[in-house]
Coordinates of C-alpha atoms in Angstrom, one line a residue:
Chain A
M1 CA -27.6 6.6 -9.4
T2 CA -30.7 4.7 -7.3
K3 CA -32.9 6.6 -5.4
E4 CA -31.1 5.4 -1.8
E5 CA -27.8 6.6 -3.5
K6 CA -29.4 10.0 -4.4
G7 CA -30.7 10.0 -0.7
M8 CA -27.1 9.6 0.8
L9 CA -25.8 11.7 -1.5
N10 CA -28.6 14.9 -0.8
G11 CA -27.8 14.3 3.5
E12 CA -31.0 11.7 3.9
Y13 CA -28.8 9.3 5.8
G14 CA -26.8 12.3 7.8
P15 CA -23.5 14.4 7.3
G16 CA -20.8 11.3 7.4
I17 CA -22.7 9.3 4.9
Q18 CA -23.1 12.4 2.7
R19 CA -19.7 13.4 2.9
S20 CA -18.5 9.5 2.4
M21 CA -21.1 9.6 -1.0
E22 CA -19.8 12.9 -2.6
L23 CA -16.1 11.8 -2.5
L24 CA -17.2 8.5 -4.1
V25 CA -18.9 10.5 -6.8
K26 CA -16.6 12.9 -7.2
L27 CA -13.9 10.0 -7.7
G28 CA -16.5 8.3 -9.8
E29 CA -16.9 11.6 -12.1
A30 CA -13.2 12.0 -12.6
F31 CA -12.2 8.4 -14.1
G32 CA -15.3 8.2 -15.9
A33 CA -17.7 5.7 -13.7
E34 CA -21.2 5.4 -15.5
R35 CA -22.7 4.2 -12.0
M36 CA -22.2 3.0 -8.3
V37 CA -21.5 -0.5 -7.6
M38 CA -22.5 -2.3 -4.5
A39 CA -19.4 -3.2 -2.4
Q40 CA -19.2 -6.2 0.0
S41 CA -16.2 -5.3 2.2
A42 CA -13.9 -2.7 3.3
H43 CA -10.6 -2.9 4.9
I44 CA -9.4 0.5 6.8
H45 CA -6.0 1.5 7.5
C46 CA -5.3 2.2 11.5
A47 CA -3.3 5.4 10.2
V48 CA -6.5 7.4 9.6
S49 CA -6.7 10.7 11.0
L50 CA -9.4 11.2 13.5
D51 CA -10.4 14.3 12.1
L52 CA -11.1 12.8 8.3
L53 CA -12.8 10.0 10.3
S54 CA -15.3 11.9 11.9
E55 CA -15.8 13.7 9.0
L56 CA -16.7 10.7 7.1
T57 CA -18.6 8.7 9.4
E58 CA -20.5 11.7 11.3
S59 CA -24.2 10.5 12.4
A60 CA -23.3 7.2 10.5
T61 CA -24.4 4.5 13.4
Q62 CA -22.8 1.1 11.7
C63 CA -20.7 0.4 8.4
R64 CA -22.9 -0.8 5.8
V65 CA -20.3 -3.8 4.6
T66 CA -17.8 -6.0 6.2
T67 CA -15.1 -4.0 7.8
T68 CA -11.7 -4.8 9.2
T69 CA -9.2 -3.0 10.6
H70 CA -5.3 -2.8 8.9
A71 CA -1.9 -3.5 10.7
N72 CA -0.1 -0.5 12.2
A73 CA -1.4 0.6 15.4
D74 CA 0.8 -0.2 18.2
P75 CA 3.2 -2.6 18.0
N76 CA 3.5 -3.3 21.7
V77 CA -0.3 -5.0 22.2
L78 CA 0.3 -8.8 21.6
D79 CA 3.8 -9.0 23.4
P80 CA 4.5 -5.9 25.4
I81 CA 7.3 -7.4 27.7
G82 CA 9.1 -8.6 24.7
C83 CA 8.8 -5.4 22.4
K84 CA 10.6 -3.5 25.8
R85 CA 13.4 -6.2 25.7
I86 CA 14.0 -5.6 22.5
G87 CA 14.1 -1.9 22.4
I88 CA 10.5 -1.1 20.8
P89 CA 9.3 2.5 22.9
E90 CA 6.1 1.8 25.1
S91 CA 4.7 4.7 24.0
Y92 CA 5.0 4.5 20.7
D93 CA 2.5 6.0 18.5
L94 CA 3.8 6.0 14.6
Y95 CA 1.2 8.3 13.4
E96 CA 0.3 10.7 16.6
F97 CA 0.4 14.0 14.2
I98 CA -1.4 12.2 11.2
H99 CA -4.5 10.9 13.4
G100 CA -4.8 14.5 14.7
G101 CA -5.9 12.9 18.2
P102 CA -5.6 10.0 20.5
W103 CA -5.6 6.7 19.2
S104 CA -8.2 5.8 21.8
K105 CA -10.6 8.0 20.1
V106 CA -9.7 6.2 16.6
V107 CA -11.0 3.1 17.9
D108 CA -14.1 4.7 19.8
I109 CA -15.5 5.5 16.2
F110 CA -13.9 2.0 14.4
K111 CA -16.3 0.3 17.2
R112 CA -19.0 2.6 16.9
L113 CA -19.6 1.7 13.4
G114 CA -18.4 -2.2 13.7
Y115 CA -15.2 -2.0 12.3
L116 CA -13.7 -5.3 13.0
L117 CA -10.5 -4.5 15.4
T118 CA -8.2 -7.0 13.0
N119 CA -5.3 -4.9 12.8
T120 CA -3.6 -7.4 10.2
C121 CA -3.0 -6.6 6.7
I122 CA -4.6 -10.5 6.2
P123 CA -8.1 -9.6 6.3
F124 CA -9.0 -12.9 4.5
Y125 CA -7.7 -14.9 7.1
V126 CA -9.6 -13.3 9.8
G127 CA -13.2 -12.8 8.9
N128 CA -13.2 -10.7 5.7
L129 CA -12.9 -13.3 2.7
P130 CA -14.6 -11.9 -0.4
K131 CA -15.7 -14.6 -3.0
M132 CA -15.8 -14.3 -6.8
G133 CA -16.9 -11.1 -7.9
D134 CA -17.0 -9.7 -5.0
V135 CA -16.4 -5.6 -4.7
I136 CA -13.7 -4.3 -2.3
S137 CA -12.2 -0.9 -1.1
W138 CA -9.4 -2.1 1.1
S139 CA -5.9 -0.7 2.2
G140 CA -2.6 -2.4 1.8
S141 CA -1.8 -3.1 -1.5
S142 CA -0.7 -6.8 -0.9
G143 CA -4.2 -7.6 0.5
V144 CA -5.8 -5.9 -2.8
V145 CA -3.5 -8.2 -5.4
T146 CA -4.2 -11.2 -3.2
A147 CA -7.7 -10.6 -3.1
N148 CA -8.1 -9.8 -6.6
S149 CA -5.6 -12.4 -7.9
M150 CA -6.7 -15.3 -5.8
F151 CA -10.2 -14.9 -5.1
S152 CA -11.4 -12.9 -8.5
A153 CA -12.5 -10.2 -6.1
S154 CA -12.8 -6.7 -7.6
G155 CA -10.5 -4.4 -5.8
S156 CA -9.0 -1.0 -7.3
R157 CA -6.0 0.6 -6.2
D158 CA -8.0 3.1 -3.7
S159 CA -7.1 5.5 -0.7
V160 CA -8.0 5.3 2.5
P161 CA -10.7 8.2 2.9
A162 CA -12.6 6.1 -0.3
N163 CA -12.0 3.0 2.2
V164 CA -13.8 4.6 5.0
A165 CA -16.3 5.9 2.3
T166 CA -17.5 2.8 1.0
S167 CA -17.5 1.1 4.5
V168 CA -20.5 3.4 5.5
T169 CA -22.4 4.0 1.8
G170 CA -21.5 0.2 0.9
R171 CA -20.7 1.7 -2.7
V172 CA -18.1 1.9 -4.8
P173 CA -17.9 3.9 -8.3
S174 CA -17.6 1.4 -11.6
I175 CA -14.1 2.2 -12.4
G176 CA -10.6 0.2 -12.4
L177 CA -10.7 -3.4 -11.6
T178 CA -14.5 -3.6 -11.0
I179 CA -14.7 -3.7 -14.8
K180 CA -14.2 -6.7 -16.2
E181 CA -12.3 -5.9 -19.2
N182 CA -9.7 -3.9 -17.2
R183 CA -9.3 -7.2 -15.5
Y184 CA -7.5 -9.1 -18.0
A185 CA -3.6 -9.7 -18.3
Q186 CA -1.6 -7.6 -20.5
V187 CA 1.7 -9.1 -19.6
L188 CA 2.0 -13.0 -20.0
V189 CA 5.2 -14.4 -17.8
E190 CA 6.3 -17.8 -18.6
L191 CA 8.8 -19.7 -16.4
D192 CA 11.5 -21.4 -17.6
R193 CA 13.2 -24.4 -16.1
L194 CA 12.4 -23.6 -12.4
D195 CA 12.9 -25.8 -9.5
L196 CA 9.4 -25.3 -8.4
E197 CA 9.4 -28.4 -6.4
N198 CA 11.9 -27.2 -4.2
F199 CA 11.1 -23.8 -4.1
T200 CA 11.1 -22.1 -0.9
N201 CA 8.5 -19.0 -0.1
A202 CA 11.9 -16.5 -0.5
D203 CA 12.0 -17.9 -3.9
Y204 CA 8.5 -17.4 -4.7
G205 CA 9.0 -13.7 -3.2
A206 CA 11.9 -13.5 -5.4
L207 CA 10.0 -14.5 -8.3
G208 CA 7.4 -11.7 -7.7
Y209 CA 10.0 -9.0 -6.8
Y210 CA 11.2 -9.8 -10.2
I211 CA 8.0 -9.9 -12.2
G212 CA 6.8 -6.6 -10.4
G213 CA 9.9 -4.6 -11.5
K214 CA 9.3 -5.4 -15.0
T215 CA 5.9 -5.0 -15.4
G216 CA 4.7 -1.5 -13.8
S217 CA 1.0 -1.1 -13.4
K218 CA 0.0 -3.8 -15.8
N219 CA -1.7 -6.7 -15.4
V220 CA 0.0 -9.8 -15.1
V221 CA -0.6 -13.6 -15.9
I222 CA 1.7 -16.3 -14.8
N223 CA 1.8 -19.5 -16.7
G224 CA 3.3 -22.6 -15.5
L225 CA 3.0 -22.6 -12.0
P226 CA 1.2 -26.0 -10.1
K227 CA -2.7 -26.1 -10.0
T228 CA -1.4 -27.1 -6.1
L229 CA 0.0 -23.7 -5.8
T230 CA -1.2 -22.6 -2.0
L231 CA -2.5 -19.2 -1.2
E232 CA 0.4 -18.9 1.0
Q233 CA 2.8 -19.3 -1.5
F234 CA 0.7 -17.1 -3.8
R235 CA 1.0 -14.4 -0.9
Y236 CA 4.8 -14.8 -1.7
I237 CA 4.5 -14.0 -5.2
A238 CA 2.1 -11.1 -4.9
S239 CA 3.4 -9.2 -1.7
P240 CA 6.4 -7.8 -3.4
M241 CA 4.9 -7.2 -6.5
P242 CA 3.2 -3.5 -6.0
V243 CA 6.6 -2.7 -4.4
S244 CA 8.9 -3.7 -7.1
G245 CA 6.2 -2.3 -9.4
A246 CA 2.3 -1.4 -9.2
T247 CA 0.7 -4.5 -9.8
S248 CA -3.1 -4.9 -8.8
I249 CA -3.8 -8.3 -10.2
C250 CA -1.9 -10.9 -11.3
H251 CA -3.7 -13.9 -12.7
V252 CA -1.9 -17.6 -12.0
V253 CA -3.6 -19.9 -15.0
G254 CA -5.4 -22.9 -13.2
V255 CA -5.4 -21.3 -9.7
T256 CA -7.3 -17.5 -10.5
P257 CA -10.9 -18.5 -10.4
E258 CA -11.4 -16.3 -13.4
A259 CA -8.3 -17.9 -15.4
R260 CA -8.9 -21.1 -15.9
T261 CA -6.5 -21.0 -18.7
L262 CA -4.2 -18.7 -20.3
D263 CA -6.8 -17.7 -23.2
E264 CA -9.0 -16.9 -20.4
A265 CA -6.8 -14.7 -18.4
L266 CA -5.9 -12.9 -21.6
G267 CA -9.5 -12.2 -22.5
G268 CA -9.3 -13.9 -25.9
G269 CA -6.6 -11.7 -26.7
K270 CA -2.7 -11.9 -27.1
P271 CA -0.3 -10.4 -24.6
E272 CA 1.7 -6.9 -25.2
E273 CA 4.6 -8.3 -23.6
V274 CA 5.9 -12.0 -22.6
I275 CA 8.4 -12.4 -19.8
T276 CA 10.6 -15.2 -19.4
V277 CA 11.5 -16.0 -15.8
G278 CA 14.7 -18.3 -15.4
R279 CA 17.5 -19.1 -12.7
D280 CA 19.2 -15.8 -13.6
Q281 CA 16.3 -13.6 -13.1
I282 CA 15.6 -15.3 -9.8
K283 CA 19.1 -14.5 -8.7
E284 CA 18.7 -11.1 -10.1
A285 CA 16.1 -10.4 -7.8
V286 CA 17.8 -12.0 -4.5
D287 CA 20.8 -10.1 -5.6
K288 CA 18.8 -7.1 -5.6
L289 CA 17.3 -7.4 -2.1
T290 CA 20.2 -8.4 -0.4
T291 CA 22.4 -5.4 0.2
A292 CA 24.3 -6.7 3.2
H293 CA 28.0 -7.2 3.1
S294 CA 28.4 -9.1 6.3
N295 CA 26.8 -12.0 8.0
E296 CA 26.6 -10.9 11.2
V297 CA 22.6 -11.0 11.8
D298 CA 21.5 -7.7 14.2
L299 CA 17.4 -8.6 13.4
V300 CA 15.9 -11.7 12.1
K301 CA 11.9 -10.7 11.2
F302 CA 9.3 -12.7 9.3
G303 CA 5.4 -11.5 8.8
C304 CA 5.3 -9.3 6.2
P305 CA 2.3 -10.1 5.0
H306 CA 1.7 -11.0 8.3
C307 CA 2.1 -15.2 9.1
S308 CA -0.4 -17.4 8.9
I309 CA -1.0 -20.1 11.4
I310 CA 1.2 -22.7 9.2
E311 CA 4.2 -20.3 8.9
L312 CA 4.1 -19.9 12.7
R313 CA 3.7 -23.6 13.4
N314 CA 6.9 -23.9 11.1
I315 CA 8.8 -20.8 12.8
A316 CA 8.3 -22.7 16.0
S317 CA 9.1 -26.2 14.4
L318 CA 12.6 -24.8 13.7
L319 CA 13.0 -23.3 17.3
R320 CA 11.7 -25.9 19.4
G321 CA 14.2 -26.3 21.9
K322 CA 16.5 -23.8 20.3
K323 CA 17.4 -20.1 21.6
V324 CA 18.1 -17.3 20.0
H325 CA 21.5 -15.6 19.7
S326 CA 22.0 -13.1 22.3
N327 CA 23.2 -10.7 19.5
V328 CA 20.1 -11.1 18.0
R329 CA 16.3 -10.1 18.2
L330 CA 13.9 -12.4 16.3
L331 CA 10.4 -10.9 15.6
V332 CA 7.5 -12.5 14.1
A333 CA 4.4 -10.5 13.1
T334 CA 0.6 -11.9 12.5
G335 CA -2.6 -10.6 13.5
K336 CA -4.0 -11.3 16.8
Q337 CA -6.6 -13.8 15.7
V338 CA -3.7 -16.1 14.5
Y339 CA -1.9 -15.4 17.6
T340 CA -4.8 -16.7 19.5
L341 CA -5.0 -20.0 17.5
A342 CA -0.9 -20.2 17.7
E343 CA -1.1 -19.8 21.5
V344 CA -3.8 -22.8 21.6
M345 CA -1.2 -24.7 19.3
G346 CA 1.5 -24.1 21.8
Y347 CA 3.2 -22.6 18.9
V348 CA 3.7 -18.8 20.9
D349 CA 4.9 -20.7 23.9
I350 CA 8.2 -22.2 21.6
I351 CA 8.8 -19.1 20.1
K352 CA 9.0 -16.8 22.9
K353 CA 10.8 -19.4 25.0
A354 CA 13.5 -19.8 22.5
G355 CA 13.6 -15.6 22.4
G356 CA 11.4 -14.4 19.8
V357 CA 9.2 -11.5 20.5
F358 CA 5.3 -11.3 18.8
T359 CA 4.1 -8.2 17.3
D360 CA 0.7 -6.9 15.0
C361 CA 2.1 -4.2 13.4
C362 CA 3.7 -3.5 10.3
L363 CA 6.8 -5.4 9.0
G364 CA 7.0 -3.4 5.5
S365 CA 6.7 -0.2 5.0
Q366 CA 6.4 0.8 8.9
D367 CA 8.1 -1.6 10.5
P368 CA 9.5 0.2 13.8
F369 CA 12.9 -1.1 13.2
N370 CA 13.4 1.5 10.2
T371 CA 13.5 4.0 12.2
I372 CA 14.6 3.0 15.9
G373 CA 17.0 0.2 14.6
P374 CA 20.3 2.2 13.7
K375 CA 19.6 3.9 17.2
L376 CA 19.7 0.4 18.8
G377 CA 22.5 -0.7 16.7
V378 CA 20.8 -2.7 14.2
K379 CA 22.5 -2.6 11.1
I380 CA 22.0 -6.0 9.4
A381 CA 18.0 -7.7 9.2
A382 CA 17.4 -10.8 7.8
T383 CA 13.6 -11.8 6.2
N384 CA 12.3 -14.2 3.9
S385 CA 9.7 -11.4 2.7
A386 CA 10.9 -9.7 -0.3
R387 CA 8.7 -6.8 0.6
S388 CA 9.9 -6.4 3.7
A389 CA 13.3 -6.2 2.7
H390 CA 12.7 -4.1 -0.2
Y391 CA 11.4 -1.3 2.4
S392 CA 13.5 -1.6 5.1
A393 CA 16.4 -0.8 2.7
R394 CA 14.4 2.1 1.6
T395 CA 12.9 3.8 4.8
S396 CA 15.5 3.2 6.8
G397 CA 17.8 5.3 4.6
G398 CA 19.9 2.5 3.9
K399 CA 21.2 2.2 7.3
I400 CA 19.7 -1.3 7.8
K401 CA 21.3 -3.6 5.4
L402 CA 19.8 -6.8 4.3
L403 CA 20.4 -10.3 3.9
Y404 CA 17.4 -12.4 2.1
G405 CA 16.7 -16.3 2.1
S406 CA 14.2 -19.0 3.3
M407 CA 12.7 -19.3 6.5
K408 CA 15.3 -21.9 7.6
Q409 CA 18.3 -19.6 6.4
C410 CA 16.6 -16.7 8.4
I411 CA 16.1 -19.5 11.7
D412 CA 19.4 -21.0 11.1
S413 CA 20.8 -17.4 11.3
A414 CA 18.9 -16.2 14.4
I415 CA 20.5 -19.1 16.0
T416 CA 24.0 -18.7 15.5
G417 CA 24.3 -15.1 14.6
K418 CA 25.7 -15.5 11.3
W419 CA 24.2 -15.9 8.1
M420 CA 25.1 -18.8 5.9
T421 CA 24.7 -19.0 2.2
T422 CA 23.2 -22.3 1.1
Chain B
M1 CA -1.2 30.5 -22.6
K2 CA -4.6 28.7 -22.0
L3 CA -4.3 24.6 -21.9
K4 CA -7.7 22.8 -22.3
G5 CA -8.2 19.5 -20.4
H6 CA -10.2 17.4 -18.2
K7 CA -11.9 18.1 -14.6
I8 CA -10.5 15.7 -11.7
N9 CA -11.6 18.4 -9.1
G10 CA -13.4 21.6 -9.1
G11 CA -12.7 24.9 -8.0
R12 CA -10.4 28.0 -9.1
V13 CA -7.2 29.1 -7.8
E14 CA -3.9 30.5 -8.8
G15 CA -0.5 30.4 -7.9
E16 CA 3.1 29.6 -8.3
A17 CA 4.0 26.4 -9.9
I18 CA 6.2 23.7 -8.4
V19 CA 7.1 21.1 -11.3
C20 CA 7.8 17.7 -10.6
N21 CA 9.1 15.6 -13.1
D22 CA 8.4 12.1 -11.4
A23 CA 5.1 10.4 -10.4
F24 CA 4.1 12.0 -7.2
S25 CA 3.2 10.8 -3.8
F26 CA 1.8 12.8 -0.8
L27 CA 3.4 10.0 1.5
G28 CA 7.0 10.4 1.4
D29 CA 7.3 13.1 -1.2
F30 CA 5.9 15.3 1.1
D31 CA 5.7 16.8 4.7
P32 CA 2.9 17.6 5.8
T33 CA 3.9 19.6 9.0
T34 CA 6.2 22.1 7.0
G35 CA 4.8 22.1 3.9
N36 CA 8.0 20.9 2.3
C37 CA 8.9 18.8 -0.7
L38 CA 11.2 15.7 0.7
I39 CA 11.9 14.6 -2.9
K40 CA 15.8 14.6 -3.1
S41 CA 16.6 16.3 -6.0
P42 CA 18.5 20.2 -6.0
E43 CA 15.7 22.0 -7.0
L44 CA 13.2 20.4 -4.9
E45 CA 14.3 19.1 -1.8
G46 CA 13.2 21.4 0.8
K47 CA 11.2 23.5 -1.3
S48 CA 8.1 25.2 0.2
M49 CA 4.8 23.6 -1.3
I50 CA 2.7 26.0 1.0
D51 CA 0.0 27.7 -1.4
K52 CA 1.7 26.4 -4.9
I53 CA 0.4 24.4 -7.8
L54 CA 1.9 20.8 -8.0
V55 CA 2.3 19.9 -11.3
C56 CA 3.7 16.3 -11.7
P57 CA 2.9 13.4 -14.4
T58 CA 0.9 11.3 -11.9
G59 CA 0.5 9.8 -8.8
K60 CA 2.0 6.8 -7.1
G61 CA 2.6 4.9 -3.6
S62 CA 0.6 4.9 -0.7
S63 CA -3.0 5.1 -0.5
R64 CA -1.9 6.9 2.6
G65 CA -1.4 9.9 0.9
P66 CA -4.6 11.6 1.3
L67 CA -4.5 11.7 4.8
N68 CA -1.4 13.8 4.4
T69 CA -3.1 16.5 2.2
Y70 CA -5.8 16.4 4.4
R71 CA -3.4 17.2 7.7
A72 CA -1.8 19.7 5.8
M73 CA -4.8 21.6 4.6
K74 CA -5.7 21.6 8.5
L75 CA -2.2 23.3 9.3
K76 CA -2.5 25.4 6.6
K77 CA 0.4 23.5 4.8
S78 CA -1.2 22.2 1.6
P79 CA -0.4 23.3 -2.2
K80 CA -3.2 25.1 -3.6
A81 CA -3.9 22.6 -6.7
I82 CA -2.8 19.9 -8.8
V83 CA -2.2 19.9 -12.5
C84 CA -0.9 16.3 -13.9
I85 CA -0.7 14.4 -17.2
E86 CA -2.9 11.4 -16.0
A87 CA -4.6 11.3 -12.6
E88 CA -4.7 7.9 -10.9
P89 CA -7.4 7.4 -7.8
V90 CA -5.1 8.2 -4.9
L91 CA -3.5 11.3 -6.0
A92 CA -7.2 12.6 -6.6
A93 CA -8.5 11.8 -3.4
A94 CA -5.6 13.6 -2.1
A95 CA -6.7 16.9 -4.1
M96 CA -10.5 16.1 -3.3
V97 CA -10.2 15.7 1.1
A98 CA -7.9 19.1 1.0
N99 CA -10.2 20.7 -1.6
M100 CA -7.7 21.7 -4.4
P101 CA -8.9 21.8 -7.6
M102 CA -7.1 19.4 -9.9
V103 CA -6.8 19.1 -13.9
D104 CA -5.4 16.4 -16.0
R105 CA -5.0 15.2 -19.6
L106 CA -4.7 19.0 -21.1
D107 CA -4.0 19.4 -24.9
K108 CA -0.4 20.1 -24.1
N109 CA 2.2 18.3 -22.2
P110 CA 2.2 20.4 -18.8
L111 CA 5.4 19.3 -17.7
E112 CA 7.0 20.9 -20.8
V113 CA 5.0 24.3 -20.8
I114 CA 4.7 24.9 -17.1
K115 CA 8.4 25.8 -15.2
T116 CA 8.3 26.0 -11.7
G117 CA 8.2 29.6 -10.6
D118 CA 5.8 30.2 -13.4
W119 CA 2.2 31.7 -12.3
V120 CA -0.6 29.6 -12.8
K121 CA -4.6 29.4 -12.9
V122 CA -6.0 26.5 -12.2
D123 CA -10.0 26.4 -13.3
G124 CA -10.9 22.9 -12.2
D125 CA -14.4 23.4 -12.4
D126 CA -14.2 23.8 -16.3
G127 CA -10.7 21.9 -16.5
I128 CA -8.8 24.8 -17.7
V129 CA -5.1 25.9 -16.8
E130 CA -3.7 29.4 -17.9
V131 CA 0.0 29.8 -17.6
I132 CA 1.3 33.3 -16.9
H133 CA 4.9 32.8 -17.3
S134 CA 7.2 34.6 -14.9
G135 CA 9.8 37.4 -16.5
N136 CA 13.1 35.3 -16.5
Q137 CA 11.8 31.9 -16.5
S138 CA 9.5 32.1 -19.4
P139 CA 10.7 30.2 -22.2
F140 CA 9.7 33.4 -24.7
H141 CA 11.6 35.7 -23.3
Q142 CA 15.3 34.3 -22.9

């Protein structure tokens, strides 16, 4: 450890930084780290408890790395009137007992430390964009797999206390994906005659969902995707991988900065396993995600992970001049920075006029409708997000059934109230 | 029986084992307000984990798991220690923030030699787990 790191551990920088460094050192020792490495970015879950946060940051004046906050504060913030109309309770505090104190006090500490209150799962769209080789400690498995795979930043499976500890110390123990040898792909995915030109984001989501389910925590490389693959399309591939599996890195040959060739992704070695994905496998994933046996849609949701500005533009263009069916709730989740831009562009107005409602909460594991939906008579939800579909089916205890398809299919069903298969 | 393993988190405690055969997450598999296990199996669902020694293969799931052990510790509803086959960083942090000793990589599979109800001594400092079988559940006294 450097002199400065030893100083942090000895309490020279105050009790919070000392406690944080102790945690990172313990983690490093437990997993055989040889040293601490400098971190460049942290991203913190809003569900962090007030007492633990206070303990880890006591007398720290400012975070040492760019730090943003994750989704999941209060679903009503962006659109309180709309949220009330579709039945989200006003005093919604998902984490009251976990916080161990009021959310406003958590916010006070976040602000004191200079955490950027982005409240979104897409930190890279709102000012927390790591470059190749940057070491990150992030909450949110979809952000971590995206940062590792699209930017070649180094983020390992980490816990919320470790995220906080890194934000105030600027350090990460050198374990997991901070080590080059641990990043090489173990499983090779080959694509077999997929019609990629006409692939929708939902098709990409099915691809990721299938791969995650077959590869567990192994590092993956996908061969055969076009070099023009967008960050957006990749987010749809990546975000379901840590929920059907436990993926942290998924190289895309020719797209991932550190995987210019297949050989580079594999570190010059041979894959442990080769998986082939064709139309049958995509269908298998779609069938697994589709749990509804009726086509009467109650809820349509976009934004897991949070929508980009391009997605909001597409939703607005499909909804322009239309009305959401009176039996259907349409929920759109995004970060408030993206929302502000969509407001400037007029997309918010179009979507709201059509009957859509905005939120910046999570529509994955913490989708409020997973708990309140069944009480409000929401039985069937439609989405283009495999991650959201997976979580809804489970966290509602099977009470919400899912329909899975493209954004166009979802919007059509929001307008007509009926799901049409293509 | 003494098992030699590897330290994840220090400290020495003893208590009754609760064995879970699948990867464990403190978010989803555990209720920090009651200290009860939420795993849907006849042996585990609703069973108290307060002051127990959790024995499991490894961790899984949300990065928020450690927030639940911390909350449980504050409410005095936390398990006492964790013994597992192979630790991962989220389960390890769950032990660390709640001051639970934790040991992994033992010379015998803990899932095979420890049964729910056994009395177990965990020495996190030296990475040693001692299993003292309870009479009627001991594989040696059947």
